[in-house]
XYZ file of C-alpha atoms in Angstrom:
262
model
C -26.946 -27.545 -4.539
C -23.483 -26.197 -3.734
C -22.114 -27.274 -0.374
C -19.219 -26.097 1.704
C -16.193 -28.346 1.805
C -15.340 -30.071 5.051
C -12.526 -28.366 6.960
C -11.116 -28.655 10.444
C -13.708 -31.244 11.428
C -16.715 -29.049 10.527
C -19.445 -30.987 8.696
C -20.441 -29.921 5.218
C -23.668 -27.915 4.997
C -25.643 -26.124 2.300
C -24.573 -22.551 1.576
C -27.621 -21.082 3.283
C -26.840 -17.464 2.398
C -26.246 -18.351 -1.248
C -29.728 -19.853 -1.394
C -31.165 -16.761 0.282
C -29.423 -14.513 -2.239
C -30.787 -16.422 -5.220
C -34.334 -16.785 -3.878
C -34.855 -13.458 -2.069
C -32.082 -10.871 -2.077
C -31.400 -10.806 -5.825
C -35.012 -9.953 -6.670
C -35.323 -7.333 -3.926
C -32.180 -5.531 -5.076
C -33.279 -5.557 -8.713
C -36.625 -4.039 -7.786
C -35.186 -1.442 -5.409
C -32.499 -0.064 -7.735
C -34.335 -0.677 -11.018
C -31.643 -2.680 -12.785
C -32.508 -3.492 -16.387
C -30.462 -6.682 -16.392
C -30.053 -9.433 -13.821
C -26.282 -9.225 -14.354
C -26.279 -5.688 -12.921
C -27.528 -6.846 -9.529
C -24.662 -6.663 -6.982
C -23.282 -9.906 -5.607
C -20.434 -11.094 -3.414
C -17.232 -12.116 -5.198
C -14.783 -12.915 -2.393
C -13.938 -12.447 1.279
C -10.305 -11.908 2.267
C -8.969 -12.498 5.777
C -5.638 -11.031 6.883
C -3.859 -11.653 10.178
C -0.706 -9.631 10.868
C 2.155 -11.317 12.715
C 4.839 -8.719 13.355
C 6.546 -10.977 15.899
C 7.223 -13.611 13.221
C 10.626 -12.113 12.423
C 11.812 -12.978 15.941
C 9.819 -16.149 16.582
C 8.741 -18.513 13.801
C 6.355 -20.258 16.200
C 4.178 -17.129 16.138
C 3.719 -17.503 12.386
C 2.832 -21.177 12.720
C 0.252 -20.421 15.422
C -1.345 -17.642 13.344
C -1.456 -19.894 10.274
C -3.182 -22.655 12.204
C -5.703 -20.286 13.790
C -6.615 -18.545 10.525
C -7.018 -21.932 8.818
C -9.391 -22.967 11.603
C -11.423 -19.775 11.246
C -11.567 -19.790 7.437
C -11.787 -23.520 6.780
C -9.050 -23.100 4.178
C -5.255 -23.100 4.365
C -3.877 -19.517 4.324
C -0.745 -18.289 2.575
C 2.136 -16.375 4.147
C 2.396 -12.652 3.383
C 5.915 -11.266 3.082
C 7.307 -7.735 3.180
C 7.563 -6.220 -0.296
C 10.346 -3.836 0.674
C 12.792 -3.243 3.490
C 12.063 -0.627 6.173
C 15.045 0.006 8.426
C 12.985 1.860 11.031
C 11.050 -1.335 11.751
C 14.030 -3.662 11.236
C 12.095 -5.158 8.361
C 13.801 -6.754 5.373
C 12.257 -7.538 2.020
C 10.846 -11.060 1.997
C 10.344 -11.317 5.755
C 7.033 -12.944 6.823
C 4.640 -10.318 8.196
C 1.346 -12.184 8.335
C -0.991 -14.731 6.818
C -3.872 -14.282 4.397
C -6.642 -16.350 2.860
C -9.230 -15.598 0.168
C -12.608 -17.330 0.253
C -14.881 -17.733 -2.756
C -18.123 -19.485 -3.658
C -19.535 -21.809 -0.961
C -16.775 -21.224 1.598
C -17.309 -17.482 1.266
C -21.024 -17.776 2.046
C -20.401 -20.235 4.866
C -17.890 -17.906 6.509
C -20.185 -14.876 6.163
C -22.980 -16.897 7.770
C -20.806 -17.745 10.791
C -19.471 -14.190 10.979
C -22.940 -12.635 11.081
C -24.819 -15.136 13.218
C -22.150 -16.361 15.642
C -18.921 -14.346 15.732
C -20.008 -10.693 15.570
C -22.611 -11.031 18.371
C -19.784 -12.237 20.630
C -17.839 -8.970 20.276
C -17.596 -7.259 23.638
C -19.648 -4.048 23.997
C -20.907 -4.474 20.450
C -22.935 -1.501 19.169
C -23.105 -2.303 15.487
C -20.614 -2.423 12.632
C -19.221 0.840 11.305
C -21.286 1.667 8.223
C -18.640 4.155 7.052
C -15.997 1.513 6.368
C -16.828 1.127 2.675
C -14.058 2.073 0.255
C -16.090 4.066 -2.271
C -16.143 1.155 -4.734
C -18.670 -1.110 -3.031
C -16.255 -3.082 -0.855
C -16.379 -3.296 2.929
C -13.570 -3.800 5.460
C -13.805 -4.454 9.171
C -11.261 -5.118 11.883
C -11.673 -7.831 14.497
C -9.613 -7.284 17.636
C -9.727 -10.825 18.976
C -9.852 -14.092 17.068
C -11.574 -15.752 20.022
C -14.973 -14.412 18.917
C -14.984 -17.384 16.543
C -16.148 -20.435 18.518
C -13.766 -22.663 16.545
C -10.866 -21.070 18.450
C -10.246 -22.641 21.853
C -9.239 -19.830 24.224
C -7.275 -22.189 26.486
C -5.132 -23.510 23.644
C -3.983 -20.253 22.004
C -0.665 -18.545 22.710
C -2.139 -15.026 22.595
C -5.102 -13.071 21.269
C -4.693 -11.757 17.734
C -6.698 -9.458 15.538
C -7.576 -9.875 11.902
C -9.000 -7.817 9.049
C -11.952 -8.946 6.961
C -12.545 -7.453 3.502
C -15.767 -8.249 1.651
C -15.534 -7.608 -2.089
C -18.705 -7.107 -4.126
C -19.669 -6.140 -7.666
C -21.693 -3.155 -6.397
C -21.028 0.094 -8.226
C -21.647 2.265 -5.155
C -21.293 1.990 -1.397
C -25.038 2.445 -0.985
C -25.774 -0.618 -3.126
C -23.150 -2.645 -1.245
C -24.615 -1.518 2.077
C -28.085 -2.716 1.065
C -26.632 -6.019 -0.183
C -24.706 -6.763 3.023
C -27.606 -5.618 5.196
C -29.812 -8.133 3.389
C -27.328 -10.842 4.361
C -27.764 -9.797 7.993
C -24.688 -7.629 8.572
C -25.581 -5.725 11.794
C -24.581 -2.185 10.874
C -24.875 0.682 13.338
C -27.851 2.917 12.460
C -25.780 6.061 11.938
C -23.530 6.770 8.982
C -25.140 4.504 6.386
C -23.948 5.305 2.815
C -26.334 7.680 1.111
C -27.832 8.945 4.376
C -27.650 12.537 5.604
C -25.641 11.558 8.673
C -22.998 9.896 6.509
C -22.487 13.130 4.580
C -22.431 15.373 7.640
C -20.446 13.373 10.183
C -16.686 12.818 9.697
C -15.299 9.294 9.767
C -13.069 9.416 12.834
C -11.708 5.922 12.228
C -10.713 6.847 8.668
C -9.031 10.053 9.840
C -7.108 8.121 12.485
C -6.029 5.568 9.894
C -4.778 8.306 7.551
C -2.820 9.995 10.338
C -1.235 6.668 11.274
C -0.293 5.966 7.649
C 1.262 9.436 7.364
C 3.238 8.904 10.582
C 4.577 5.523 9.458
C 5.505 6.939 6.049
C 7.331 9.880 7.648
C 9.261 7.557 9.963
C 10.254 5.321 7.056
C 11.439 8.300 4.998
C 13.429 9.667 7.935
C 15.035 6.260 8.512
C 15.989 6.035 4.833
C 17.531 9.510 4.998
C 19.584 8.559 8.054
C 20.901 5.507 6.198
C 21.951 7.669 3.257
C 23.732 10.048 5.616
C 25.660 7.164 7.155
C 26.667 5.795 3.747
C 27.777 9.164 2.349
C 28.214 11.686 5.179
C 30.078 14.227 3.026
C 27.161 14.625 0.631
C 24.779 15.435 3.489
C 27.181 17.482 5.595
C 26.007 21.052 6.128
C 28.694 23.347 4.683
C 30.172 26.014 6.937
C 29.397 29.389 5.430
C 32.152 31.962 5.350
C 31.561 35.116 7.377
C 32.290 38.076 5.078
C 32.825 40.427 8.044
C 35.109 38.123 9.999
C 38.364 39.517 8.525
C 37.299 43.104 9.162
C 36.355 42.369 12.802
C 39.685 40.615 13.309
C 41.572 43.695 12.094
C 39.569 45.970 14.368
C 40.255 43.757 17.385
C 43.982 43.726 16.631
C 44.047 47.547 16.409
C 42.255 47.897 19.739
C 44.734 45.559 21.427
C 47.779 47.569 20.213
C 46.232 50.731 21.521
């Protein structure tokens, strides 16, 4: 039996959800979707946690705190994410630390999902169910967590500030509907409306997705404008608006001179 590795003082325990998948969920999915082979049945492959730390470029202690907190949550040491390119508008240079990330597989993945579903998510304030529209069209699901303190491993009195993190669950499902059924079987508490494949999902727009797209467009526009301003500063002559000659200016000047002599 596969067991989770000990981390941050947590005792090892059997991967309960892995056992449930093998004994119950796998067979139910095969029967429901009529797969001809057991290899076609969707399964989890990895869970990725990302915690952004924009303040790290001014204060390295922020990065250290985020690294420690994400390691406590995941039970595995995270790696530092760095900017892939420079963005002058955000005073961001290539290679600067922008966050921390960790990828969980096998037993640790199941152990984290178990804690997420049974302990952490129910502690979200005003919780009304997870957004069932947050699948990516390829059977993967992403969710944002506003506060890391929903995980009981995080001591509220010992943290420097509350931080959010993103959780991405990657599966082998071919469609969002199959992934939705898989994660629901694991106990993911989705909101009743907007489930993939349902009528409401087709009729109702995804406001969160629209907001995300607008934000991405705004950031991209700001970055492009900042890059243009830099080019103008480096080579002002190339971007200087030429002064167009007025073809009637000479004629008007002659007329004015004639009027003055009269």
